[in-house]
CSV table of C-alpha atoms and ligand atoms in Angstrom, one decimal:
chain,number,residue,atom,x,y,z
A,1,MET,CA,6.2,14.4,15.3
A,2,ASP,CA,4.1,12.6,17.9
A,3,ALA,CA,2.8,9.0,17.6
A,4,HIS,CA,-0.6,10.1,16.4
A,5,ASP,CA,0.7,12.3,13.6
A,6,LEU,CA,3.2,9.6,12.5
A,7,ILE,CA,0.3,7.0,12.4
A,8,THR,CA,-2.1,9.2,10.5
A,9,ARG,CA,0.1,11.3,8.1
A,10,ASN,CA,-0.7,10.6,4.4
A,11,ALA,CA,-3.5,8.2,5.3
A,12,ALA,CA,-6.8,8.3,3.4
A,13,GLU,CA,-8.8,7.2,6.4
A,14,VAL,CA,-8.6,5.5,9.8
A,15,VAL,CA,-11.3,3.3,11.3
A,16,THR,CA,-11.9,4.6,13.9
A,17,GLU,CA,-10.3,7.8,14.9
A,18,GLU,CA,-10.9,7.0,18.6
A,19,GLU,CA,-9.3,3.6,18.4
A,20,VAL,CA,-6.2,5.1,16.7
A,21,GLU,CA,-6.0,7.8,19.4
A,22,GLU,CA,-5.9,5.0,22.0
A,23,ILE,CA,-3.1,3.2,20.2
A,24,ALA,CA,-1.2,6.5,19.9
A,25,ALA,CA,-1.7,7.3,23.6
A,26,ASP,CA,-0.4,3.9,24.5
A,27,LEU,CA,2.7,4.3,22.4
A,28,GLU,CA,3.4,7.7,23.8
A,29,GLU,CA,3.1,6.4,27.3
A,30,ARG,CA,5.5,3.5,26.6
A,31,SER,CA,7.9,5.8,25.0
A,32,SER,CA,8.0,8.2,28.0
A,33,SER,CA,8.5,5.2,30.4
A,34,GLY,CA,11.4,4.0,28.2
A,35,SER,CA,9.8,0.7,27.0
A,36,ARG,CA,9.4,1.7,23.4
A,37,THR,CA,10.7,-0.6,20.7
A,38,GLN,CA,11.4,-3.9,22.3
A,39,SER,CA,10.4,-6.4,19.7
A,40,GLY,CA,8.6,-9.5,20.8
A,41,ASP,CA,7.2,-7.6,23.8
A,42,PRO,CA,3.8,-9.1,24.4
A,43,GLU,CA,2.5,-5.7,25.4
A,44,GLY,CA,3.9,-4.0,22.2
A,45,LYS,CA,1.6,-2.7,19.5
A,46,ARG,CA,1.7,-4.5,16.1
A,47,ALA,CA,0.7,-3.4,12.6
A,48,TYR,CA,0.7,-5.3,9.3
A,49,VAL,CA,0.2,-5.0,5.6
A,50,GLY,CA,-0.5,-8.1,3.5
A,51,TYR,CA,0.7,-8.5,-0.1
A,52,GLU,CA,-0.2,-11.1,-2.7
A,53,PRO,CA,3.4,-12.0,-3.8
A,54,SER,CA,4.0,-10.7,-7.3
A,55,GLY,CA,7.2,-10.4,-9.4
A,56,VAL,CA,8.2,-6.8,-8.7
A,57,LEU,CA,7.1,-4.2,-6.2
A,58,HIS,CA,5.5,-1.1,-7.7
A,59,ILE,CA,5.1,2.4,-6.3
A,60,GLY,CA,1.5,1.7,-5.2
A,61,HIS,CA,2.9,-1.1,-2.9
A,62,MET,CA,5.3,1.4,-1.4
A,63,LEU,CA,2.6,3.6,0.0
A,64,GLY,CA,1.8,0.8,2.5
A,65,ALA,CA,5.5,0.1,3.1
A,66,ASN,CA,6.2,3.8,3.8
A,67,LYS,CA,3.4,3.8,6.2
A,68,LEU,CA,5.0,0.8,8.0
A,69,ILE,CA,8.2,2.8,8.3
A,70,ASP,CA,6.2,5.7,9.9
A,71,LEU,CA,4.7,3.2,12.3
A,72,GLN,CA,8.1,1.7,13.2
A,73,GLU,CA,9.2,5.3,14.0
A,74,ALA,CA,6.1,5.7,16.2
A,75,GLY,CA,7.2,2.6,18.2
A,76,MET,CA,5.1,-0.1,16.7
A,77,GLU,CA,6.3,-3.6,15.7
A,78,VAL,CA,5.5,-4.3,12.0
A,79,VAL,CA,4.7,-7.4,10.1
A,80,ILE,CA,4.6,-7.9,6.3
A,81,LEU,CA,2.4,-10.8,5.4
A,82,LEU,CA,3.5,-12.5,2.1
A,83,ALA,CA,0.0,-13.8,1.4
A,84,ASP,CA,0.9,-16.8,-0.7
A,85,VAL,CA,-2.3,-18.8,0.0
A,86,HIS,CA,-4.4,-15.7,-0.8
A,87,ALA,CA,-2.6,-15.2,-4.1
A,88,TYR,CA,-3.3,-18.8,-4.9
A,89,LEU,CA,-7.0,-18.5,-4.0
A,90,ASN,CA,-7.1,-15.4,-6.2
A,91,GLY,CA,-5.8,-17.3,-9.3
A,92,LYS,CA,-2.4,-15.8,-9.4
A,93,GLY,CA,-0.5,-18.9,-10.4
A,94,THR,CA,0.7,-22.3,-9.1
A,95,PHE,CA,1.6,-22.4,-5.4
A,96,GLU,CA,5.3,-23.0,-6.3
A,97,GLU,CA,5.5,-20.0,-8.6
A,98,ILE,CA,3.9,-17.8,-5.9
A,99,ARG,CA,6.4,-19.0,-3.3
A,100,GLU,CA,9.3,-18.0,-5.5
A,101,THR,CA,8.0,-14.5,-6.0
A,102,ALA,CA,7.4,-14.1,-2.3
A,103,THR,CA,11.2,-14.4,-1.7
A,104,ARG,CA,11.9,-11.8,-4.3
A,105,MET,CA,9.3,-9.5,-2.8
A,106,GLN,CA,10.9,-9.7,0.7
A,107,GLU,CA,14.3,-8.8,-0.8
A,108,GLN,CA,12.8,-5.7,-2.4
A,109,PHE,CA,11.1,-4.5,0.8
A,110,VAL,CA,14.4,-4.6,2.6
A,111,ALA,CA,16.3,-2.8,-0.3
A,112,TYR,CA,13.7,-0.1,-0.1
A,113,GLY,CA,14.1,0.7,3.5
A,114,LEU,CA,12.3,-1.7,5.8
A,115,ASP,CA,14.7,-2.5,8.6
A,116,GLU,CA,15.2,-6.3,8.5
A,117,GLU,CA,15.8,-6.4,12.2
A,118,ARG,CA,12.6,-4.7,13.0
A,119,THR,CA,10.3,-6.2,10.4
A,120,GLU,CA,8.7,-9.6,10.7
A,121,PHE,CA,8.1,-11.3,7.4
A,122,VAL,CA,5.5,-14.0,7.5
A,123,LEU,CA,4.3,-16.4,4.8
A,124,GLY,CA,0.6,-17.0,5.0
A,125,SER,CA,1.1,-20.7,4.6
A,126,GLU,CA,3.2,-20.8,7.8
A,127,PHE,CA,0.0,-20.6,9.9
A,128,GLN,CA,-3.1,-20.7,7.7
A,129,PHE,CA,-3.1,-24.5,7.4
A,130,GLY,CA,-3.3,-25.1,11.2
A,131,GLU,CA,-6.3,-26.9,12.6
A,132,GLU,CA,-7.4,-24.1,14.9
A,133,TYR,CA,-7.2,-21.6,12.0
A,134,THR,CA,-9.2,-23.9,9.8
A,135,LEU,CA,-11.9,-24.4,12.4
A,136,ASP,CA,-12.1,-20.6,13.0
A,137,LEU,CA,-12.4,-20.1,9.2
A,138,HIS,CA,-15.3,-22.5,9.1
A,139,ALA,CA,-17.0,-20.7,12.0
A,140,LEU,CA,-16.6,-17.4,10.0
A,141,GLU,CA,-18.1,-19.1,6.9
A,142,LEU,CA,-21.2,-19.9,9.0
A,143,GLU,CA,-21.5,-16.3,10.0
A,144,THR,CA,-21.1,-14.7,6.5
A,145,THR,CA,-23.4,-14.7,3.5
A,146,LEU,CA,-22.0,-15.3,0.1
A,147,SER,CA,-23.2,-11.9,-1.2
A,148,ARG,CA,-21.3,-10.1,1.6
A,149,ALA,CA,-18.1,-12.0,0.9
A,150,GLU,CA,-18.6,-11.2,-2.8
A,151,ARG,CA,-19.0,-7.5,-2.1
A,152,ALA,CA,-15.9,-7.5,0.0
A,153,MET,CA,-13.9,-8.8,-3.0
A,154,SER,CA,-15.4,-6.4,-5.6
A,155,GLU,CA,-12.1,-4.4,-5.8
A,156,ILE,CA,-9.7,-7.2,-5.1
A,157,GLY,CA,-10.8,-10.3,-7.0
A,158,SER,CA,-9.2,-11.2,-10.3
A,159,GLY,CA,-11.3,-12.7,-13.2
A,160,ASP,CA,-14.9,-12.0,-14.3
A,161,SER,CA,-16.8,-14.1,-11.9
A,162,VAL,CA,-16.3,-14.8,-8.2
A,163,THR,CA,-15.1,-18.3,-7.4
A,164,VAL,CA,-15.7,-20.1,-4.1
A,165,SER,CA,-12.0,-19.6,-3.3
A,166,GLN,CA,-12.5,-15.8,-3.6
A,167,ALA,CA,-15.4,-16.0,-1.2
A,168,VAL,CA,-13.1,-17.7,1.4
A,169,TYR,CA,-10.4,-15.1,0.8
A,170,PRO,CA,-11.8,-12.2,2.8
A,171,LEU,CA,-12.6,-14.4,5.7
A,172,MET,CA,-9.1,-15.6,5.8
A,173,GLN,CA,-7.8,-12.0,5.6
A,174,ALA,CA,-10.0,-11.2,8.6
A,175,LEU,CA,-8.7,-14.2,10.6
A,176,ASP,CA,-5.0,-13.2,9.8
A,177,ILE,CA,-5.5,-10.1,11.8
A,178,GLU,CA,-6.3,-12.2,14.8
A,179,TYR,CA,-3.7,-14.9,14.3
A,180,LEU,CA,-0.9,-12.4,13.7
A,181,ASP,CA,-2.0,-10.5,16.9
A,182,ILE,CA,-2.4,-7.2,15.0
A,183,ASP,CA,-3.5,-4.0,16.6
A,184,LEU,CA,-3.6,-2.0,13.4
A,185,ALA,CA,-4.5,-3.5,10.0
A,186,VAL,CA,-3.1,-1.4,7.1
A,187,GLY,CA,-4.0,-1.5,3.4
A,188,GLY,CA,-4.9,0.6,0.4
A,189,MET,CA,-8.5,1.9,0.1
A,190,GLU,CA,-9.6,-1.1,-1.9
A,191,GLN,CA,-9.1,-3.2,1.2
A,192,ARG,CA,-11.7,-1.3,3.2
A,193,LYS,CA,-14.6,-3.6,2.4
A,194,VAL,CA,-12.6,-6.6,3.6
A,195,HIS,CA,-11.7,-4.7,6.7
A,196,MET,CA,-15.3,-3.8,7.4
A,197,LEU,CA,-16.3,-7.4,7.0
A,198,ALA,CA,-13.6,-8.3,9.5
A,199,ARG,CA,-14.9,-5.6,11.9
A,200,ASP,CA,-18.4,-7.0,11.6
A,201,THR,CA,-17.7,-10.7,11.7
A,202,LEU,CA,-14.7,-11.3,14.0
A,203,PRO,CA,-16.8,-10.3,17.2
A,204,SER,CA,-19.3,-13.0,16.3
A,205,ILE,CA,-16.6,-15.6,16.9
A,206,ASP,CA,-15.4,-13.8,20.0
A,207,TYR,CA,-12.5,-11.9,18.5
A,208,GLU,CA,-12.1,-8.2,18.7
A,209,ALA,CA,-13.0,-5.9,15.8
A,210,PRO,CA,-9.7,-4.7,14.3
A,211,THR,CA,-8.6,-1.0,14.0
A,212,CYS,CA,-7.8,-0.2,10.4
A,213,LEU,CA,-5.8,2.4,8.4
A,214,HIS,CA,-6.2,2.9,4.6
A,215,THR,CA,-3.7,4.5,2.3
A,216,PRO,CA,-4.7,6.3,-0.9
A,217,LEU,CA,-4.6,4.6,-4.2
A,218,ILE,CA,-2.4,5.5,-7.2
A,219,SER,CA,-4.3,5.2,-10.5
A,220,GLU,CA,-3.2,3.3,-13.6
A,221,LEU,CA,-0.6,5.5,-15.4
A,222,SER,CA,-1.7,5.5,-19.0
A,223,THR,CA,-5.5,6.0,-18.6
A,224,GLY,CA,-6.1,7.1,-15.0
A,225,ILE,CA,-8.8,4.4,-14.8
A,226,GLY,CA,-8.6,1.9,-12.0
A,227,LYS,CA,-5.7,1.4,-9.8
A,228,MET,CA,-2.0,0.8,-10.7
A,229,SER,CA,-1.5,-2.9,-10.4
A,230,SER,CA,1.1,-5.7,-10.9
A,231,SER,CA,-1.1,-7.6,-13.2
A,232,SER,CA,-2.3,-5.1,-15.8
A,233,GLY,CA,-1.8,-1.7,-17.3
A,234,VAL,CA,1.2,0.6,-17.1
A,235,THR,CA,2.9,0.4,-13.7
A,236,ILE,CA,6.1,2.1,-12.4
A,237,SER,CA,8.0,-0.8,-10.8
A,238,MET,CA,10.7,-0.4,-8.2
A,239,GLU,CA,13.1,-2.1,-10.7
A,240,ASP,CA,12.4,0.2,-13.6
A,241,SER,CA,15.5,1.9,-15.2
A,242,THR,CA,15.8,5.7,-15.6
A,243,GLU,CA,14.8,5.3,-19.3
A,244,GLU,CA,11.8,3.1,-18.5
A,245,ILE,CA,10.6,5.6,-15.9
A,246,GLU,CA,10.9,8.5,-18.4
A,247,ASP,CA,9.0,6.6,-21.1
A,248,LYS,CA,6.2,5.5,-18.9
A,249,VAL,CA,5.8,9.0,-17.3
A,250,ASN,CA,5.9,10.6,-20.7
A,251,GLY,CA,3.0,8.5,-21.8
A,252,ALA,CA,1.0,9.1,-18.6
A,253,PHE,CA,-2.6,10.4,-18.7
A,254,CYS,CA,-2.3,14.0,-17.6
A,255,PRO,CA,-4.7,16.3,-19.5
A,256,ALA,CA,-3.7,20.0,-19.2
A,257,GLY,CA,-5.4,21.9,-16.4
A,258,GLU,CA,-7.6,18.9,-15.3
A,259,VAL,CA,-7.2,18.0,-11.7
A,260,ASP,CA,-10.3,15.9,-11.7
A,261,PRO,CA,-10.6,14.6,-15.3
A,262,GLU,CA,-14.1,13.8,-16.6
A,263,PRO,CA,-15.3,10.2,-16.4
A,264,THR,CA,-15.2,8.2,-19.7
A,265,GLU,CA,-18.3,7.6,-21.8
A,266,GLU,CA,-18.6,4.2,-20.2
A,267,ASP,CA,-18.9,6.2,-16.9
A,268,GLU,CA,-15.6,5.0,-15.5
A,269,ALA,CA,-14.0,7.3,-13.0
A,270,ARG,CA,-10.7,8.8,-14.0
A,271,ASN,CA,-7.9,10.4,-12.1
A,272,ASN,CA,-4.8,12.3,-12.9
A,273,PRO,CA,-2.0,9.8,-12.0
A,274,VAL,CA,0.8,12.3,-12.4
A,275,LEU,CA,-0.7,14.6,-9.8
A,276,GLU,CA,-1.5,11.6,-7.5
A,277,ILE,CA,2.1,10.4,-7.6
A,278,PHE,CA,3.3,13.9,-6.7
A,279,GLU,CA,0.9,14.0,-3.8
A,280,TYR,CA,1.3,10.6,-2.3
A,281,PHE,CA,4.8,9.5,-3.3
A,282,VAL,CA,7.0,12.6,-4.0
A,283,PHE,CA,5.9,15.4,-1.7
A,284,PRO,CA,6.0,13.2,1.5
A,285,ARG,CA,9.7,12.7,0.8
A,286,PHE,CA,11.0,16.1,-0.2
A,287,ASP,CA,10.8,19.5,1.5
A,288,GLU,CA,10.8,21.3,-1.8
A,289,VAL,CA,9.9,20.1,-5.3
A,290,VAL,CA,11.5,22.0,-8.2
A,291,VAL,CA,10.1,21.8,-11.7
A,292,ALA,CA,12.9,22.8,-14.1
A,293,ARG,CA,11.8,25.1,-17.0
A,294,PRO,CA,13.8,27.0,-19.5
A,295,ASP,CA,14.0,30.8,-18.9
A,296,GLU,CA,12.0,31.6,-22.0
A,297,TYR,CA,9.0,29.8,-20.4
A,298,GLY,CA,9.4,31.5,-17.1
A,299,GLY,CA,12.2,29.6,-15.4
A,300,ASP,CA,12.1,27.0,-12.6
A,301,LEU,CA,9.0,26.6,-10.5
A,302,ARG,CA,9.5,25.7,-6.8
A,303,TYR,CA,6.9,24.2,-4.5
A,304,ASP,CA,7.0,23.4,-0.8
A,305,ALA,CA,3.5,21.9,-0.7
A,306,TYR,CA,1.5,19.8,-3.1
A,307,GLU,CA,-1.4,22.3,-2.9
A,308,GLN,CA,0.8,24.9,-4.6
A,309,LEU,CA,1.7,22.6,-7.4
A,310,VAL,CA,-1.9,21.5,-8.0
A,311,SER,CA,-3.1,25.1,-8.1
A,312,ASP,CA,-0.5,26.0,-10.7
A,313,PHE,CA,-1.5,23.0,-12.7
A,314,ALA,CA,-5.2,23.9,-12.6
A,315,SER,CA,-4.5,27.5,-13.7
A,316,GLY,CA,-2.3,26.4,-16.6
A,317,GLU,CA,0.9,27.9,-15.2
A,318,LEU,CA,2.4,24.4,-14.9
A,319,HIS,CA,2.3,22.5,-18.2
A,320,PRO,CA,1.9,18.7,-18.2
A,321,ALA,CA,5.2,18.2,-20.1
A,322,ASP,CA,7.1,20.1,-17.4
A,323,ALA,CA,5.3,18.3,-14.6
A,324,LYS,CA,6.1,14.9,-16.2
A,325,SER,CA,9.7,15.6,-16.7
A,326,ALA,CA,10.1,16.7,-13.1
A,327,LEU,CA,8.1,13.7,-11.9
A,328,ALA,CA,10.3,11.3,-13.8
A,329,ARG,CA,13.4,12.9,-12.2
A,330,TYR,CA,12.0,12.6,-8.7
A,331,LEU,CA,10.8,9.1,-9.2
A,332,ASP,CA,14.2,8.0,-10.5
A,333,SER,CA,15.9,9.5,-7.5
A,334,LEU,CA,13.6,7.7,-5.1
A,335,ILE,CA,13.9,4.4,-6.9
A,336,GLU,CA,17.6,4.4,-7.6
A,337,PRO,CA,19.1,3.5,-4.2
A,338,GLY,CA,17.0,0.3,-3.8
A,339,ARG,CA,17.5,-0.6,-7.5
A,340,GLU,CA,21.3,-0.4,-7.0
A,341,LYS,CA,21.2,-2.5,-3.8
A,342,LEU,CA,19.2,-5.1,-5.6
A,343,MET,CA,21.6,-5.2,-8.5
A,344,GLU,CA,24.5,-5.6,-6.0
A,345,GLN,CA,22.8,-8.4,-4.1
A,346,ARG,CA,22.1,-10.2,-7.4
A,347,GLY,CA,25.7,-9.8,-8.4
A,348,GLY,CA,24.7,-7.5,-11.4
B,1,ATP,N1,-2.0,1.4,-7.2
B,1,ATP,C1,-1.9,1.3,-5.9
B,1,ATP,N2,-1.9,2.4,-5.1
B,1,ATP,C2,-1.7,2.3,-3.8
B,1,ATP,N3,-1.7,1.2,-3.1
B,1,ATP,C3,-1.7,0.0,-3.8
B,1,ATP,C4,-1.8,0.0,-5.2
B,1,ATP,N4,-1.8,-1.3,-5.7
B,1,ATP,C5,-1.7,-2.0,-4.6
B,1,ATP,N5,-1.6,-1.3,-3.5
B,1,ATP,C6,-1.6,-1.8,-2.1
B,1,ATP,O1,-0.6,-2.8,-1.9
B,1,ATP,C7,-1.2,-3.9,-1.1
B,1,ATP,C8,-1.1,-5.2,-1.9
B,1,ATP,O2,-1.9,-5.1,-3.0
B,1,ATP,P1,-1.9,-6.2,-4.2
B,1,ATP,O3,-1.1,-7.3,-3.7
B,1,ATP,O4,-3.3,-6.5,-4.6
B,1,ATP,O5,-1.2,-5.4,-5.4
B,1,ATP,P2,-1.5,-5.4,-6.9
B,1,ATP,O6,-0.5,-4.7,-7.6
B,1,ATP,O7,-2.9,-4.9,-7.1
B,1,ATP,O8,-1.5,-6.9,-7.3
B,1,ATP,P3,-2.4,-7.6,-8.4
B,1,ATP,O9,-2.5,-6.7,-9.5
B,1,ATP,O10,-1.6,-8.8,-8.7
B,1,ATP,O11,-3.7,-7.9,-7.7
B,1,ATP,C9,-2.6,-3.4,-0.7
B,1,ATP,O12,-2.5,-2.8,0.6
B,1,ATP,C10,-2.9,-2.4,-1.8
B,1,ATP,O13,-3.8,-1.5,-1.3
B,2,LIG,N1,-6.0,-8.5,0.0
B,2,LIG,C1,-4.7,-8.1,-0.1
B,2,LIG,C2,-3.7,-9.2,0.3
B,2,LIG,C3,-3.8,-9.6,1.7
B,2,LIG,C4,-4.1,-10.9,2.0
B,2,LIG,C5,-4.2,-11.4,3.3
B,2,LIG,C6,-4.1,-10.5,4.3
B,2,LIG,O1,-4.2,-10.9,5.6
B,2,LIG,C7,-3.9,-9.1,4.1
B,2,LIG,C8,-3.7,-8.7,2.7
B,2,LIG,C9,-4.4,-7.7,-1.6
B,2,LIG,O2,-5.3,-7.3,-2.3
B,2,LIG,O3,-3.4,-7.9,-2.1
């Protein structure tokens, strides 16, 4: 697979396609001249994802991490920002609590396949309290209206009303891209408004507009409303046991035949999380997905592409109960190796 395909596979969108093509062309050129993955190279291309530290990684977080693994393969240097100050500004706990969970999160990324030697882990507080950063932040504050900052936070902010800290948050996220010297900012689709704000405002303080890549979102498991998240709803975490995975997947929202479920009466959009997890998390890792079925119900179903599975689901050939039991099995096999490693590390 060439650099462009590695960068863009399983992405929901890139902003802009031309800019990504330029990054890919540069990586290809460096690879053919033999100067590919030297870390610390000032000419190297760098990508990052930022996470508010939370107790345990969930499968939604892994979409960004898997993208970073693709980008490493394409020859990019990758950075994971453990955004402790951002989590604090977003009301996620005391600073001490957040710091502790940041260490746990780093351990988990490594257990789940990010090569420690080739991944730079950075805590936000390591550079966000510097004088230059603070002055740049104030300069961005002068360039941004409160309503724009508020809109950027509409899918990220916790709590009912926006606090001043949450208006500062997206401006700091924009500045991080500059201070970490990032060529490609990666995040889930709910980060796009912050990234658009960064593209619009960074040039006004003489920094470049960042190139961005957004990964799809996995919905909350039991209702299909909103995104799966660490702080609320039913979430498949990377530390769940086999039984926990089975129970959660069994209770997942997965109406028979409904690929695009109707919105609720309150007009909230709904998705089918079982299908989403197959599409974004399982199919990218397996050449073939087998749904086991007793012979009296027609025997096993085999799929080598998500589109085949979804078409059988829509026609009724694939029943939700069979889809769920297959999903639980595949999830467990993807989660097991890291779960074991973490247990060993913790002496369990
Ligand atoms: N359900 C999800 N599906 C896909 N990506 C996700 C999901 N949840 C979080 N991410 C991605 O993980 C990164 C970090 O998100 P974040 O720290 O807000 O996770 P979270 O679980 O929503 O946390 P919290 O609920 O505490 O806000 C972002 O790039 C985000 O897009
Ligand atoms: N906004 C991200 C966290 C983040 C913070 C700072 C960044 O520079 C990047 C990402 C989230 O919703 O979790």
